[in-house]
mmCIF file of C-alpha atoms in Angstrom:
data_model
loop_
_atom_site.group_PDB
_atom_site.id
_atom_site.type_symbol
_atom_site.label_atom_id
_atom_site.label_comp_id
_atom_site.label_asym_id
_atom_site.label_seq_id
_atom_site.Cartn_x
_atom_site.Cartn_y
_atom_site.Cartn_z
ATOM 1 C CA UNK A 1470 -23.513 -3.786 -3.475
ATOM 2 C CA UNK A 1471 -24.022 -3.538 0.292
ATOM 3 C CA UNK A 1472 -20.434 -5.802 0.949
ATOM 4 C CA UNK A 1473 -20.135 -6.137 5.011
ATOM 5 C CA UNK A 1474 -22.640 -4.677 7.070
ATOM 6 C CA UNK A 1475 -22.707 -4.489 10.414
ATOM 7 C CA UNK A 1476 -25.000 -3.310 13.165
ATOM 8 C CA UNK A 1477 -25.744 -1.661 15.109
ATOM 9 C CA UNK A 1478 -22.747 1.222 14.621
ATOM 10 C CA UNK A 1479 -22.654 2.556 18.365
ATOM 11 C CA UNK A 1480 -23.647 0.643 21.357
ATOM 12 C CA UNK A 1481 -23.555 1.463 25.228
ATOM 13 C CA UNK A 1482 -23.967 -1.013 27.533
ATOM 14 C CA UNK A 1483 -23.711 -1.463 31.775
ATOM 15 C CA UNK A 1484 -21.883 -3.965 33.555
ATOM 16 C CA UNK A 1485 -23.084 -7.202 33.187
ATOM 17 C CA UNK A 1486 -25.958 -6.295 30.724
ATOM 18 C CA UNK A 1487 -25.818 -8.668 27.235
ATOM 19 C CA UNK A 1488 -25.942 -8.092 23.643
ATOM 20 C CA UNK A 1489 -25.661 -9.698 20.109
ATOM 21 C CA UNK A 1490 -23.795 -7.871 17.393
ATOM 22 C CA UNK A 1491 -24.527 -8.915 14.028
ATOM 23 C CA UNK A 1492 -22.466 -8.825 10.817
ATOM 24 C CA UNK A 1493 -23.872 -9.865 6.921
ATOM 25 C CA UNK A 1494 -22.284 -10.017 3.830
ATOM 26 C CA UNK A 1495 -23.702 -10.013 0.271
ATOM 27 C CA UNK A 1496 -20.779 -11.739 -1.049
ATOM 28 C CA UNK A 1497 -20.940 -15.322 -0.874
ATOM 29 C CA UNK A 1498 -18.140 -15.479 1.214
ATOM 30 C CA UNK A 1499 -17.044 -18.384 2.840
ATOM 31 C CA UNK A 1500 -14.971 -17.081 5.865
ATOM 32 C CA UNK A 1501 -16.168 -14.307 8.051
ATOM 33 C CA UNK A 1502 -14.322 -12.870 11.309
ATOM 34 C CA UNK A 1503 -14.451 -10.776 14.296
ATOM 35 C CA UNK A 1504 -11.652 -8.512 15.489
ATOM 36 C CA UNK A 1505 -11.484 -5.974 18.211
ATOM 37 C CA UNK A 1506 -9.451 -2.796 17.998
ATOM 38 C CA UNK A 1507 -8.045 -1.234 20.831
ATOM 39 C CA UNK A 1508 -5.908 2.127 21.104
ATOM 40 C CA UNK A 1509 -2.079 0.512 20.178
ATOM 41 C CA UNK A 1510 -2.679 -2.571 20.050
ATOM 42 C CA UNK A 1511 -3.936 -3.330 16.497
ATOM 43 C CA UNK A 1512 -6.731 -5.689 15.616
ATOM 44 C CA UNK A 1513 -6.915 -8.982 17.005
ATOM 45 C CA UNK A 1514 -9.099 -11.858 16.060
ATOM 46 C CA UNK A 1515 -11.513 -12.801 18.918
ATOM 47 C CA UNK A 1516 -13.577 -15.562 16.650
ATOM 48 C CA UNK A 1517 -13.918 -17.099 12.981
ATOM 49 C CA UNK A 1518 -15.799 -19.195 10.960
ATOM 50 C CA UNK A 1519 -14.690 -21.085 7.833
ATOM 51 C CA UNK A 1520 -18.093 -22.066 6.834
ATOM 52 C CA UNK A 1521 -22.163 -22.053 7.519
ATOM 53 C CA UNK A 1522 -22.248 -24.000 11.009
ATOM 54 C CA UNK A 1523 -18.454 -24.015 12.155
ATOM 55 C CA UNK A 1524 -16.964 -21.557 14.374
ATOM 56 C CA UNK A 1525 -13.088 -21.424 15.883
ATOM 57 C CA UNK A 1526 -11.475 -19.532 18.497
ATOM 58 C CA UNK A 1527 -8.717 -16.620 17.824
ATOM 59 C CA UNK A 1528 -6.687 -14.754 19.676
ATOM 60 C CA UNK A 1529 -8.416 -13.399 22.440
ATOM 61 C CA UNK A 1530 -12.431 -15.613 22.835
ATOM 62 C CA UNK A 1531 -12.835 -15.099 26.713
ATOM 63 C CA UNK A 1532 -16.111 -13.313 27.134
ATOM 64 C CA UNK A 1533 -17.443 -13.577 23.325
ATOM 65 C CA UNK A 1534 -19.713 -16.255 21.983
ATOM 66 C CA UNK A 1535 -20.267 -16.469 17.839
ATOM 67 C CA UNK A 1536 -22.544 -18.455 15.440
ATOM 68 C CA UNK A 1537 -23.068 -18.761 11.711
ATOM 69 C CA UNK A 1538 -26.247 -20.455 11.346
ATOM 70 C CA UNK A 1539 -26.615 -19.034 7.942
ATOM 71 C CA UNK A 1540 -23.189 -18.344 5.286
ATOM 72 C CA UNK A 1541 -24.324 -14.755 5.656
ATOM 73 C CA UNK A 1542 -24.505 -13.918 8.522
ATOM 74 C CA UNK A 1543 -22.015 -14.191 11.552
ATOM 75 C CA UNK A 1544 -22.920 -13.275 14.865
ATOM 76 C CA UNK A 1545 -20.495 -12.157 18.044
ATOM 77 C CA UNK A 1546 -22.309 -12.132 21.291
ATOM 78 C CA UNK A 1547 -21.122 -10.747 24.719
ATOM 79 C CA UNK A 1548 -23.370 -13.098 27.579
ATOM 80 C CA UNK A 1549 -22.268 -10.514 30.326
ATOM 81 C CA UNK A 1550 -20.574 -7.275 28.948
ATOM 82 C CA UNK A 1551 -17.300 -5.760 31.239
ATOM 83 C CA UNK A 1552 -15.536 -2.553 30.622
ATOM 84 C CA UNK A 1553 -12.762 -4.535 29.257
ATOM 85 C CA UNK A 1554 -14.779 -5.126 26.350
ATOM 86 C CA UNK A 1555 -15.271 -1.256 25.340
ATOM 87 C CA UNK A 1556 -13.793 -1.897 22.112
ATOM 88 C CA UNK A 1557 -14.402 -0.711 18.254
ATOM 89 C CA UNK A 1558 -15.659 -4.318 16.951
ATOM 90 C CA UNK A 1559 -14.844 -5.471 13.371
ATOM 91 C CA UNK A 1560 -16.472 -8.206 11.243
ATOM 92 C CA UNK A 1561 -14.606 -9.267 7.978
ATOM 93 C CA UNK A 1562 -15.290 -12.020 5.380
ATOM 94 C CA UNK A 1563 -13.430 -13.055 2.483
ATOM 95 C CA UNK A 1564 -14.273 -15.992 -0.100
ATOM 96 C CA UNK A 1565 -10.837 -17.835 0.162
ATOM 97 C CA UNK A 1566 -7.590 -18.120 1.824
ATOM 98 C CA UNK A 1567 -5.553 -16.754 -0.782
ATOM 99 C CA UNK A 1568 -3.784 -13.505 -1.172
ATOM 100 C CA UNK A 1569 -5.742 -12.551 -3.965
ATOM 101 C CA UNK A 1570 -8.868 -12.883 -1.381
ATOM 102 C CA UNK A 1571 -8.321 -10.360 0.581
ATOM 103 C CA UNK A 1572 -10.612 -9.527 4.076
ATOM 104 C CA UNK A 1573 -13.648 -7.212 3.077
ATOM 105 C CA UNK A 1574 -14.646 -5.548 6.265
ATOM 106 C CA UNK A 1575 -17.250 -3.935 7.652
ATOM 107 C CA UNK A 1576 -17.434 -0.307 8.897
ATOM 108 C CA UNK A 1577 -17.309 -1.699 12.614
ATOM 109 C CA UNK A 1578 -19.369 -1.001 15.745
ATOM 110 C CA UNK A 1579 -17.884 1.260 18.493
ATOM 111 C CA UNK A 1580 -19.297 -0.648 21.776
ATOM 112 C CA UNK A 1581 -18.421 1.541 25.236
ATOM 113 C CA UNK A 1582 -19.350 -1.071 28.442
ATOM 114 C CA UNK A 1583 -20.175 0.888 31.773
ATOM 115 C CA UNK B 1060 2.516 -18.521 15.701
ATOM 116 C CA UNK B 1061 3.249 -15.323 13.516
ATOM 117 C CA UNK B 1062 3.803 -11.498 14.593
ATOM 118 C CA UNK B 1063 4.038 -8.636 13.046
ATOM 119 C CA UNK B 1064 5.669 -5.663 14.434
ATOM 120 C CA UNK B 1065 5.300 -1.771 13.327
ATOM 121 C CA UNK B 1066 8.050 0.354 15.231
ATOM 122 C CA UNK B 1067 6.405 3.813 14.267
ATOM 123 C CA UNK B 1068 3.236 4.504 16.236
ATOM 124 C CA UNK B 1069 3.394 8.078 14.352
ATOM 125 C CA UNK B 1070 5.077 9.439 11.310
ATOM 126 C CA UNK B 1071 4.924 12.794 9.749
ATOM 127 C CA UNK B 1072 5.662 14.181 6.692
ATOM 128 C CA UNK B 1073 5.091 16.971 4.197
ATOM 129 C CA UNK B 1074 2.818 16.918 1.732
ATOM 130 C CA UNK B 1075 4.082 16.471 -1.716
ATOM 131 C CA UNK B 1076 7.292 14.346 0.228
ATOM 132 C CA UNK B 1077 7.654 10.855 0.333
ATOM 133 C CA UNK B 1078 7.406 8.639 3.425
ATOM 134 C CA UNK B 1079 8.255 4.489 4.241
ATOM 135 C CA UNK B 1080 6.240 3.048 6.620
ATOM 136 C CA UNK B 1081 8.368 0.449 8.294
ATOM 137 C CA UNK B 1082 6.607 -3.109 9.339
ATOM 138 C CA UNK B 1083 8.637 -6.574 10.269
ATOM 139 C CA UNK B 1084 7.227 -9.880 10.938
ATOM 140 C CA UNK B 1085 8.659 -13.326 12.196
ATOM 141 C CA UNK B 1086 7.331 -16.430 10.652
ATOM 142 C CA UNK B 1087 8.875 -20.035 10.038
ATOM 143 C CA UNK B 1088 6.809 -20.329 7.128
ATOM 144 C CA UNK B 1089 7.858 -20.155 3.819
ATOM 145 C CA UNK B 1090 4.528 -19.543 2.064
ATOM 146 C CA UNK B 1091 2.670 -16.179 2.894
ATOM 147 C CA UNK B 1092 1.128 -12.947 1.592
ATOM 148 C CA UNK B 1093 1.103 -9.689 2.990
ATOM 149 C CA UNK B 1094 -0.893 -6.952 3.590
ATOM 150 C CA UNK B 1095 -1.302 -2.679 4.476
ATOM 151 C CA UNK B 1096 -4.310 -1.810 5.027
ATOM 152 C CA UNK B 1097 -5.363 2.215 5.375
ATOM 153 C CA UNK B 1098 -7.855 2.830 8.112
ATOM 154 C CA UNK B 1099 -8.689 6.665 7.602
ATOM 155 C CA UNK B 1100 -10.918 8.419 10.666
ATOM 156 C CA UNK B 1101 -13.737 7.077 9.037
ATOM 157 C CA UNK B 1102 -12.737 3.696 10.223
ATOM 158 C CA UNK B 1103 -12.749 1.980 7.072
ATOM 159 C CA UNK B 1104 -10.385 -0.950 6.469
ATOM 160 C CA UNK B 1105 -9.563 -0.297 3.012
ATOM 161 C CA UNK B 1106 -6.607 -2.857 1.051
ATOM 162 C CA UNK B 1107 -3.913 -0.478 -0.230
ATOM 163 C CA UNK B 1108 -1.343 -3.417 -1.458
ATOM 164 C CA UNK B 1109 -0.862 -6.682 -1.261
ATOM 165 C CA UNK B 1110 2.172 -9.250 -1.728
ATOM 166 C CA UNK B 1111 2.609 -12.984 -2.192
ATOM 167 C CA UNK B 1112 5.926 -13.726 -0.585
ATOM 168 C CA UNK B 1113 6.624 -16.114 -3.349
ATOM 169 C CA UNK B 1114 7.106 -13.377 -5.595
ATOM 170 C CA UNK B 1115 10.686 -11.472 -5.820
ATOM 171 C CA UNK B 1116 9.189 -8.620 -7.729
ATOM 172 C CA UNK B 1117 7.812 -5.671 -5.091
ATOM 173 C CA UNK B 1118 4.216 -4.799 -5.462
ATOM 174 C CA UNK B 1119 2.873 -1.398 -6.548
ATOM 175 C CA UNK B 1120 -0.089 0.529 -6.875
ATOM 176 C CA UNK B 1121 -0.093 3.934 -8.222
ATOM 177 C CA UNK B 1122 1.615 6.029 -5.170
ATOM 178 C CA UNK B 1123 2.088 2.816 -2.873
ATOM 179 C CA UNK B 1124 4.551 0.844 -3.387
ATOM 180 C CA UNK B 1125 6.793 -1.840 -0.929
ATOM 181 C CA UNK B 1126 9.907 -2.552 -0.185
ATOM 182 C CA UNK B 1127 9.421 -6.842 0.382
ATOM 183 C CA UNK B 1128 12.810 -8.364 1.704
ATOM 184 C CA UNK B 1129 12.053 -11.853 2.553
ATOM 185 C CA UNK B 1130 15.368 -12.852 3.941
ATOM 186 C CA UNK B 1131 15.048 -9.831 6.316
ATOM 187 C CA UNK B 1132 11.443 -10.907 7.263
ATOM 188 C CA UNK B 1133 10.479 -6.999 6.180
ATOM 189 C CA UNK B 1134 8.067 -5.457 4.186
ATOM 190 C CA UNK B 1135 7.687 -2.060 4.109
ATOM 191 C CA UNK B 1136 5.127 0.525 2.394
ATOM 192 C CA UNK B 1137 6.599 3.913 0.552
ATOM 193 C CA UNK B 1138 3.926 6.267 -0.287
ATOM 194 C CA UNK B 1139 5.173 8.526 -2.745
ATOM 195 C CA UNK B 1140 4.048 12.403 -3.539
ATOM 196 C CA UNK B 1141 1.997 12.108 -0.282
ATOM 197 C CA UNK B 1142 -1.077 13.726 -0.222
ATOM 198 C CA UNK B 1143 -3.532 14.944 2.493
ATOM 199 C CA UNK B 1144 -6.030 11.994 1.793
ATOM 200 C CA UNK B 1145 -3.363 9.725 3.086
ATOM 201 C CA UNK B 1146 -3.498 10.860 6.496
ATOM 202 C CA UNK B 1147 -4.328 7.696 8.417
ATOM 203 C CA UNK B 1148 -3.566 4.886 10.524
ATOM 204 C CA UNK B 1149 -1.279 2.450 8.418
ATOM 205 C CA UNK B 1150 -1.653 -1.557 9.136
ATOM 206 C CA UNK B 1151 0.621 -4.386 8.129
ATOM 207 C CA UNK B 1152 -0.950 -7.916 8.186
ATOM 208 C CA UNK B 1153 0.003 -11.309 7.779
ATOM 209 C CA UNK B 1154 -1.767 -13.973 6.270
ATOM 210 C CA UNK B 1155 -0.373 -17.916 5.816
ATOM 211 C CA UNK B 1156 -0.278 -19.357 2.849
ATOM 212 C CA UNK B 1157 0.647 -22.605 3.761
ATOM 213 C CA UNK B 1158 -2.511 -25.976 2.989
ATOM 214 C CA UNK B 1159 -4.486 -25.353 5.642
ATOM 215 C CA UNK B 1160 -3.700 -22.115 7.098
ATOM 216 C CA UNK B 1161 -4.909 -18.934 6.064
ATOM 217 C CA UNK B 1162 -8.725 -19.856 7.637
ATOM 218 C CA UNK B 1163 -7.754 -18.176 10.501
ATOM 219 C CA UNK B 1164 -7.623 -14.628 8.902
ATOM 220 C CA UNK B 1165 -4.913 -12.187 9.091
ATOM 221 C CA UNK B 1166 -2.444 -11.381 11.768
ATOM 222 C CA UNK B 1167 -1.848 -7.735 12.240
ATOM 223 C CA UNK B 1168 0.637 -5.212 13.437
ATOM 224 C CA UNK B 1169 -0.048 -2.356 15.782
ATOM 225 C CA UNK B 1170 -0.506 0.403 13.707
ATOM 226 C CA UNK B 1171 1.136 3.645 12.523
ATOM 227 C CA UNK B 1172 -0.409 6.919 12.221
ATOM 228 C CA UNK B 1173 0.648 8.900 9.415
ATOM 229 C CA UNK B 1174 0.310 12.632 9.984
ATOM 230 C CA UNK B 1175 0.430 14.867 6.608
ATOM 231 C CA UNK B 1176 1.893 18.345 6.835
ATOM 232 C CA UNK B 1177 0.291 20.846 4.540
#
């Protein structure tokens, strides 16, 4: 029972330079999510997806791009990385909106931009 | 839009002692649930309680239980007989209840880190 997974789980990147983080779930889970944590200031949602093919802006989207071609997988992509986005990166799913569906999430991927 | 505000960053307290973790939020919804979640140094988000703000009774699991006013807007966490396993950073979260909300996750507060004394 594998839940969230994401990869990769450490990432180092230069100015400018690109990459895709990826995030799966085993669950059947209709709603999947991306949050950043930064020192103090909590997580905050940066894009989600309520089903295969949709995505939606949160919080704080500027420099991230997402897609959910398949209900498993979501992916958050950064097109041109800056050191503002040296971040610990969360991905979280859950089947409903409910309270009693909570957010499953991942064990997150510390990304550190140059 | 919904906040939610945790006035510790830190908290200590002895093992075997009892601690409340404090969290407020502001809403103009009437239809909600609420969250802590424990994020350890391992960085796992792991669900310690959970409340529908529907309900008057407070929620409770084993050593964790809350304090929910909803008048007040507050909802805080008591961890009881605290152990050194607790030691972590503490989140409150938000999440609307209301047809049609919800989809955009939870809304959370900034964290407090609970420091155990052995």
């Amino acid at each position: 029972n594998a839940g969230v997974t994401q990869t990769p789980k450490f990432r180092v990147l230069k100015t400018g330079q690109s990459m895709t983080l990826l995030c799966a779930q085993d669950m059947n889970h209709e709603y999947m999510y991306w949050y950043r944590q930064d020192p103090g200031m909590g997580l905050r949602l940066i894009h989600y997806s309520v089903g295969e093919g949709t995505t939606a802006k949160g919080e704080v989207p500027d420099g991230y791009n997402v897609s959910r071609l398949k209900k498993q997988n979501f992916l958050l992509g950064l097109e041109s990385a800056a050191p503002s986005q040296t971040s610990v990166y969360f991905c979280a799913s859950s089947y409903s909106v409910g309270g009693n569906s909570p957010l499953h999430f991942g064990n997150g991927t510390r990304l550190t931009v140059t | 839009a919904q906040t939610v505000t945790q006035s510790q960053p830190e908290m200590s307290v002895q093992e075997a002692e009892t601690v409340t973790l404090s969290c407020t939020y502001d809403t103009s919804e009437s239809d909600y649930y609420l969250f802590w979640y424990k994020q350890p140094p391992s960085r796992q988000m792991i669900l310690v309680i959970r409340q529908e703000a529907y309900k008057q009774q407070n929620a409770t699991e084993n050593r964790f239980s809350v304090n929910f006013q909803k008048a007040a807007k507050s909802f805080s966490l008591k961890i009881s007989d605290s152990q050194l396993g607790d030691a972590a950073m503490y989140f409150c979260a938000y999440r609307s209840a209301r047809t049609g909300g919800g989809a955009d996750g939870l809304t959370f507060g900034k964290g407090t880190h609970l420091i155990i004394q052995p």
